[in-house]
PDB file of C-alpha atoms in Angstrom:
ATOM      1  CA  UNK S   1      -9.869  48.339  50.021  1.00  0.00           C
ATOM      2  CA  UNK S   2      -9.691  51.630  48.179  1.00  0.00           C
ATOM      3  CA  UNK S   3      -9.651  54.480  50.700  1.00  0.00           C
ATOM      4  CA  UNK S   4     -11.651  57.523  49.707  1.00  0.00           C
ATOM      5  CA  UNK S   5     -11.808  60.882  51.405  1.00  0.00           C
ATOM      6  CA  UNK S   6     -15.547  60.382  51.857  1.00  0.00           C
ATOM      7  CA  UNK S   7     -14.943  57.092  53.699  1.00  0.00           C
ATOM      8  CA  UNK S   8     -12.265  58.695  55.866  1.00  0.00           C
ATOM      9  CA  UNK S   9     -14.526  61.616  56.782  1.00  0.00           C
ATOM     10  CA  UNK S  10     -17.430  59.293  57.560  1.00  0.00           C
ATOM     11  CA  UNK S  11     -15.300  57.053  59.810  1.00  0.00           C
ATOM     12  CA  UNK S  12     -13.650  60.041  61.517  1.00  0.00           C
ATOM     13  CA  UNK S  13     -17.092  61.580  62.031  1.00  0.00           C
ATOM     14  CA  UNK S  14     -18.331  58.365  63.621  1.00  0.00           C
ATOM     15  CA  UNK S  15     -15.408  58.432  66.080  1.00  0.00           C
ATOM     16  CA  UNK S  16     -16.181  62.039  66.985  1.00  0.00           C
ATOM     17  CA  UNK S  17     -19.890  61.243  67.411  1.00  0.00           C
ATOM     18  CA  UNK S  18     -19.157  58.230  69.598  1.00  0.00           C
ATOM     19  CA  UNK S  19     -16.302  59.475  71.763  1.00  0.00           C
ATOM     20  CA  UNK S  20     -15.669  63.162  71.085  1.00  0.00           C
ATOM     21  CA  UNK S  21     -13.080  65.087  69.146  1.00  0.00           C
ATOM     22  CA  UNK S  22     -10.171  64.216  71.436  1.00  0.00           C
ATOM     23  CA  UNK S  23     -10.670  60.527  70.623  1.00  0.00           C
ATOM     24  CA  UNK S  24      -9.895  61.098  66.944  1.00  0.00           C
ATOM     25  CA  UNK S  25      -6.451  59.672  66.178  1.00  0.00           C
ATOM     26  CA  UNK S  26      -4.922  57.950  63.174  1.00  0.00           C
ATOM     27  CA  UNK S  27      -4.829  54.663  65.086  1.00  0.00           C
ATOM     28  CA  UNK S  28      -8.506  54.878  66.072  1.00  0.00           C
ATOM     29  CA  UNK S  29      -9.454  55.878  62.540  1.00  0.00           C
ATOM     30  CA  UNK S  30      -7.625  52.845  61.166  1.00  0.00           C
ATOM     31  CA  UNK S  31      -9.307  50.606  63.746  1.00  0.00           C
ATOM     32  CA  UNK S  32     -12.726  52.056  62.857  1.00  0.00           C
ATOM     33  CA  UNK S  33     -12.082  51.366  59.177  1.00  0.00           C
ATOM     34  CA  UNK S  34     -10.748  47.878  59.867  1.00  0.00           C
ATOM     35  CA  UNK S  35      -7.339  48.561  58.354  1.00  0.00           C
ATOM     36  CA  UNK S  36      -3.734  48.789  59.469  1.00  0.00           C
ATOM     37  CA  UNK S  37      -2.662  52.300  60.585  1.00  0.00           C
ATOM     38  CA  UNK S  38       0.193  52.212  58.057  1.00  0.00           C
ATOM     39  CA  UNK S  39      -2.410  52.227  55.279  1.00  0.00           C
ATOM     40  CA  UNK S  40      -3.336  55.749  56.400  1.00  0.00           C
ATOM     41  CA  UNK S  41       0.248  57.022  56.194  1.00  0.00           C
ATOM     42  CA  UNK S  42      -0.367  58.138  52.616  1.00  0.00           C
ATOM     43  CA  UNK S  43      -3.089  60.451  53.922  1.00  0.00           C
ATOM     44  CA  UNK S  44      -1.890  61.543  57.365  1.00  0.00           C
ATOM     45  CA  UNK S  45       1.455  62.186  59.025  1.00  0.00           C
ATOM     46  CA  UNK S  46       0.018  63.165  62.412  1.00  0.00           C
ATOM     47  CA  UNK S  47      -3.323  63.198  64.211  1.00  0.00           C
ATOM     48  CA  UNK S  48      -3.909  66.893  63.452  1.00  0.00           C
ATOM     49  CA  UNK S  49      -3.903  66.030  59.754  1.00  0.00           C
ATOM     50  CA  UNK S  50      -7.132  64.085  60.295  1.00  0.00           C
ATOM     51  CA  UNK S  51      -8.763  67.200  61.761  1.00  0.00           C
ATOM     52  CA  UNK S  52      -7.445  69.308  58.902  1.00  0.00           C
ATOM     53  CA  UNK S  53      -8.968  66.829  56.426  1.00  0.00           C
ATOM     54  CA  UNK S  54     -12.269  67.095  58.291  1.00  0.00           C
ATOM     55  CA  UNK S  55     -12.173  70.894  58.246  1.00  0.00           C
ATOM     56  CA  UNK S  56     -11.301  71.012  54.547  1.00  0.00           C
ATOM     57  CA  UNK S  57     -14.202  68.679  53.886  1.00  0.00           C
ATOM     58  CA  UNK S  58     -16.490  70.922  55.965  1.00  0.00           C
ATOM     59  CA  UNK S  59     -15.252  73.967  54.067  1.00  0.00           C
ATOM     60  CA  UNK S  60     -15.966  72.290  50.706  1.00  0.00           C
ATOM     61  CA  UNK S  61     -19.400  71.097  51.773  1.00  0.00           C
ATOM     62  CA  UNK S  62     -20.378  74.521  53.154  1.00  0.00           C
ATOM     63  CA  UNK S  63     -19.128  76.229  49.975  1.00  0.00           C
ATOM     64  CA  UNK S  64     -21.192  73.798  47.885  1.00  0.00           C
ATOM     65  CA  UNK S  65     -24.254  74.377  50.068  1.00  0.00           C
ATOM     66  CA  UNK S  66     -23.888  78.162  49.697  1.00  0.00           C
ATOM     67  CA  UNK S  67     -23.377  77.808  45.947  1.00  0.00           C
ATOM     68  CA  UNK S  68     -26.502  75.665  45.619  1.00  0.00           C
ATOM     69  CA  UNK S  69     -28.568  78.196  47.554  1.00  0.00           C
ATOM     70  CA  UNK S  70     -27.124  81.132  45.580  1.00  0.00           C
ATOM     71  CA  UNK S  71     -27.827  79.625  42.173  1.00  0.00           C
ATOM     72  CA  UNK S  72     -31.543  79.428  42.821  1.00  0.00           C
ATOM     73  CA  UNK S  73     -33.298  82.577  41.728  1.00  0.00           C
ATOM     74  CA  UNK S  74     -35.068  83.835  44.795  1.00  0.00           C
ATOM     75  CA  UNK S  75     -35.523  86.916  46.887  1.00  0.00           C
ATOM     76  CA  UNK S  76     -32.842  87.606  49.525  1.00  0.00           C
ATOM     77  CA  UNK S  77     -35.266  86.755  52.334  1.00  0.00           C
ATOM     78  CA  UNK S  78     -36.051  83.388  50.727  1.00  0.00           C
ATOM     79  CA  UNK S  79     -32.344  82.827  50.137  1.00  0.00           C
ATOM     80  CA  UNK S  80     -31.573  83.363  53.828  1.00  0.00           C
ATOM     81  CA  UNK S  81     -34.386  81.027  54.855  1.00  0.00           C
ATOM     82  CA  UNK S  82     -33.183  78.384  52.422  1.00  0.00           C
ATOM     83  CA  UNK S  83     -29.575  78.774  53.550  1.00  0.00           C
ATOM     84  CA  UNK S  84     -30.304  78.296  57.227  1.00  0.00           C
ATOM     85  CA  UNK S  85     -32.739  75.435  56.675  1.00  0.00           C
ATOM     86  CA  UNK S  86     -30.104  73.698  54.574  1.00  0.00           C
ATOM     87  CA  UNK S  87     -27.378  74.417  57.123  1.00  0.00           C
ATOM     88  CA  UNK S  88     -29.519  73.119  59.959  1.00  0.00           C
ATOM     89  CA  UNK S  89     -30.284  69.923  58.025  1.00  0.00           C
ATOM     90  CA  UNK S  90     -26.631  69.582  57.074  1.00  0.00           C
ATOM     91  CA  UNK S  91     -25.441  69.788  60.685  1.00  0.00           C
ATOM     92  CA  UNK S  92     -28.214  67.474  61.813  1.00  0.00           C
ATOM     93  CA  UNK S  93     -26.991  64.857  59.318  1.00  0.00           C
ATOM     94  CA  UNK S  94     -23.332  65.458  60.159  1.00  0.00           C
ATOM     95  CA  UNK S  95     -23.177  66.497  63.825  1.00  0.00           C
ATOM     96  CA  UNK S  96     -19.470  65.705  64.026  1.00  0.00           C
ATOM     97  CA  UNK S  97     -18.841  68.953  62.189  1.00  0.00           C
ATOM     98  CA  UNK S  98     -20.456  70.808  65.091  1.00  0.00           C
ATOM     99  CA  UNK S  99     -18.059  69.073  67.476  1.00  0.00           C
ATOM    100  CA  UNK S 100     -15.182  70.355  65.374  1.00  0.00           C
ATOM    101  CA  UNK S 101     -16.519  73.895  65.062  1.00  0.00           C
ATOM    102  CA  UNK S 102     -17.242  74.222  68.784  1.00  0.00           C
ATOM    103  CA  UNK S 103     -14.064  72.556  70.049  1.00  0.00           C
ATOM    104  CA  UNK S 104     -12.257  75.378  71.836  1.00  0.00           C
ATOM    105  CA  UNK S 105      -9.069  73.325  72.018  1.00  0.00           C
ATOM    106  CA  UNK S 106      -8.781  73.316  68.220  1.00  0.00           C
ATOM    107  CA  UNK S 107      -8.008  77.004  68.164  1.00  0.00           C
ATOM    108  CA  UNK S 108      -4.952  76.278  70.300  1.00  0.00           C
ATOM    109  CA  UNK S 109      -3.753  73.202  68.384  1.00  0.00           C
ATOM    110  CA  UNK S 110      -2.543  74.278  64.995  1.00  0.00           C
ATOM    111  CA  UNK S 111      -2.374  77.410  62.858  1.00  0.00           C
ATOM    112  CA  UNK S 112      -3.560  75.382  59.842  1.00  0.00           C
ATOM    113  CA  UNK S 113      -6.714  74.516  61.752  1.00  0.00           C
ATOM    114  CA  UNK S 114      -7.172  78.142  62.787  1.00  0.00           C
ATOM    115  CA  UNK S 115      -6.734  79.288  59.184  1.00  0.00           C
ATOM    116  CA  UNK S 116      -9.385  76.907  57.863  1.00  0.00           C
ATOM    117  CA  UNK S 117     -11.872  77.860  60.593  1.00  0.00           C
ATOM    118  CA  UNK S 118     -11.260  81.543  59.828  1.00  0.00           C
ATOM    119  CA  UNK S 119     -11.719  80.919  56.096  1.00  0.00           C
ATOM    120  CA  UNK S 120     -15.076  79.212  56.716  1.00  0.00           C
ATOM    121  CA  UNK S 121     -16.239  82.064  58.954  1.00  0.00           C
ATOM    122  CA  UNK S 122     -15.064  84.717  56.492  1.00  0.00           C
ATOM    123  CA  UNK S 123     -16.811  83.025  53.550  1.00  0.00           C
ATOM    124  CA  UNK S 124     -20.060  82.921  55.545  1.00  0.00           C
ATOM    125  CA  UNK S 125     -19.728  86.605  56.463  1.00  0.00           C
ATOM    126  CA  UNK S 126     -19.028  87.660  52.854  1.00  0.00           C
ATOM    127  CA  UNK S 127     -21.978  85.692  51.542  1.00  0.00           C
ATOM    128  CA  UNK S 128     -24.347  87.039  54.210  1.00  0.00           C
ATOM    129  CA  UNK S 129     -23.114  90.586  53.539  1.00  0.00           C
ATOM    130  CA  UNK S 130     -24.053  90.198  49.865  1.00  0.00           C
ATOM    131  CA  UNK S 131     -27.508  88.784  50.598  1.00  0.00           C
ATOM    132  CA  UNK S 132     -28.302  91.443  53.230  1.00  0.00           C
ATOM    133  CA  UNK S 133     -27.146  94.247  50.941  1.00  0.00           C
ATOM    134  CA  UNK S 134     -29.278  92.857  48.094  1.00  0.00           C
ATOM    135  CA  UNK S 135     -32.248  92.787  50.446  1.00  0.00           C
ATOM    136  CA  UNK S 136     -31.578  96.369  51.480  1.00  0.00           C
ATOM    137  CA  UNK S 137     -31.335  97.496  47.858  1.00  0.00           C
ATOM    138  CA  UNK S 138     -34.683  95.863  47.110  1.00  0.00           C
ATOM    139  CA  UNK S 139     -36.086  97.453  50.284  1.00  0.00           C
ATOM    140  CA  UNK S 140     -36.842  94.027  51.760  1.00  0.00           C
ATOM    141  CA  UNK S 141     -34.622  94.606  54.789  1.00  0.00           C
ATOM    142  CA  UNK S 142     -34.398  97.572  57.112  1.00  0.00           C
ATOM    143  CA  UNK S 143     -31.729 100.025  55.976  1.00  0.00           C
ATOM    144  CA  UNK S 144     -31.476 101.574  59.440  1.00  0.00           C
ATOM    145  CA  UNK S 145     -29.267  98.771  60.757  1.00  0.00           C
ATOM    146  CA  UNK S 146     -25.694  98.395  59.581  1.00  0.00           C
ATOM    147  CA  UNK S 147     -25.162  95.318  57.436  1.00  0.00           C
ATOM    148  CA  UNK S 148     -22.213  94.205  59.566  1.00  0.00           C
ATOM    149  CA  UNK S 149     -24.416  94.360  62.654  1.00  0.00           C
ATOM    150  CA  UNK S 150     -27.126  92.270  60.967  1.00  0.00           C
ATOM    151  CA  UNK S 151     -24.583  89.702  59.747  1.00  0.00           C
ATOM    152  CA  UNK S 152     -23.073  89.419  63.228  1.00  0.00           C
ATOM    153  CA  UNK S 153     -26.523  88.923  64.785  1.00  0.00           C
ATOM    154  CA  UNK S 154     -27.434  86.260  62.233  1.00  0.00           C
ATOM    155  CA  UNK S 155     -24.181  84.373  62.746  1.00  0.00           C
ATOM    156  CA  UNK S 156     -24.429  84.668  66.523  1.00  0.00           C
ATOM    157  CA  UNK S 157     -28.026  83.409  66.558  1.00  0.00           C
ATOM    158  CA  UNK S 158     -27.187  80.459  64.330  1.00  0.00           C
ATOM    159  CA  UNK S 159     -24.105  79.682  66.414  1.00  0.00           C
ATOM    160  CA  UNK S 160     -26.225  79.646  69.600  1.00  0.00           C
ATOM    161  CA  UNK S 161     -28.771  77.348  67.951  1.00  0.00           C
ATOM    162  CA  UNK S 162     -26.070  74.974  66.706  1.00  0.00           C
ATOM    163  CA  UNK S 163     -24.253  75.089  70.053  1.00  0.00           C
ATOM    164  CA  UNK S 164     -27.464  74.024  71.788  1.00  0.00           C
ATOM    165  CA  UNK S 165     -27.808  71.226  69.249  1.00  0.00           C
ATOM    166  CA  UNK S 166     -24.212  70.181  69.941  1.00  0.00           C
ATOM    167  CA  UNK S 167     -24.795  70.148  73.698  1.00  0.00           C
ATOM    168  CA  UNK S 168     -27.840  67.906  73.178  1.00  0.00           C
ATOM    169  CA  UNK S 169     -25.812  65.522  71.034  1.00  0.00           C
ATOM    170  CA  UNK S 170     -23.049  65.406  73.654  1.00  0.00           C
ATOM    171  CA  UNK S 171     -25.544  64.715  76.439  1.00  0.00           C
ATOM    172  CA  UNK S 172     -27.060  61.834  74.492  1.00  0.00           C
ATOM    173  CA  UNK S 173     -23.590  60.444  73.731  1.00  0.00           C
ATOM    174  CA  UNK S 174     -22.564  60.716  77.396  1.00  0.00           C
ATOM    175  CA  UNK S 175     -25.780  58.982  78.502  1.00  0.00           C
ATOM    176  CA  UNK S 176     -25.185  56.183  76.038  1.00  0.00           C
ATOM    177  CA  UNK S 177     -21.620  55.787  77.308  1.00  0.00           C
ATOM    178  CA  UNK S 178     -22.849  55.708  80.910  1.00  0.00           C
ATOM    179  CA  UNK S 179     -25.563  53.207  80.015  1.00  0.00           C
ATOM    180  CA  UNK S 180     -22.910  51.017  78.364  1.00  0.00           C
ATOM    181  CA  UNK S 181     -20.701  51.172  81.470  1.00  0.00           C
ATOM    182  CA  UNK S 182     -23.546  50.118  83.774  1.00  0.00           C
ATOM    183  CA  UNK S 183     -24.576  47.171  81.589  1.00  0.00           C
TER     184      UNK S 183
END
């Protein structure tokens, strides 16, 4: 079986969806894929490497999503609407990324993980800054508020929305686990 990054991400995401981020290990990933753990040694040296792969994949997918939204010719307001609709749909299709983003313990695990999370956040801030400033120049957005303040409010609001979505997903997963234990 030829292992692809896409297959690895999908299997790792399934583990996170089923049992949470702390359940993601090389051994469990191999088991999920139906292969021997040694077959993953070409990809991963330690369990954190799986998370780093997931974060790099998230970073690439978010960058592609932003690029796709940017390349459409539209007004800044439409661009923001399109961006957040696409992000919401993206996270709904791939909720395991929310588990990674909202896992507080990741920030304590590894500086590589911290760097990737910071890079994703910074890219989002830079992009939003550009869109907000374009909207201000075209007099579509209120110039009275500082762009940084607007960007922070947008990111905070989206984070709250996605955090609520993540909590719902976790509750459903926990209920399914409990239902499985009782049966």
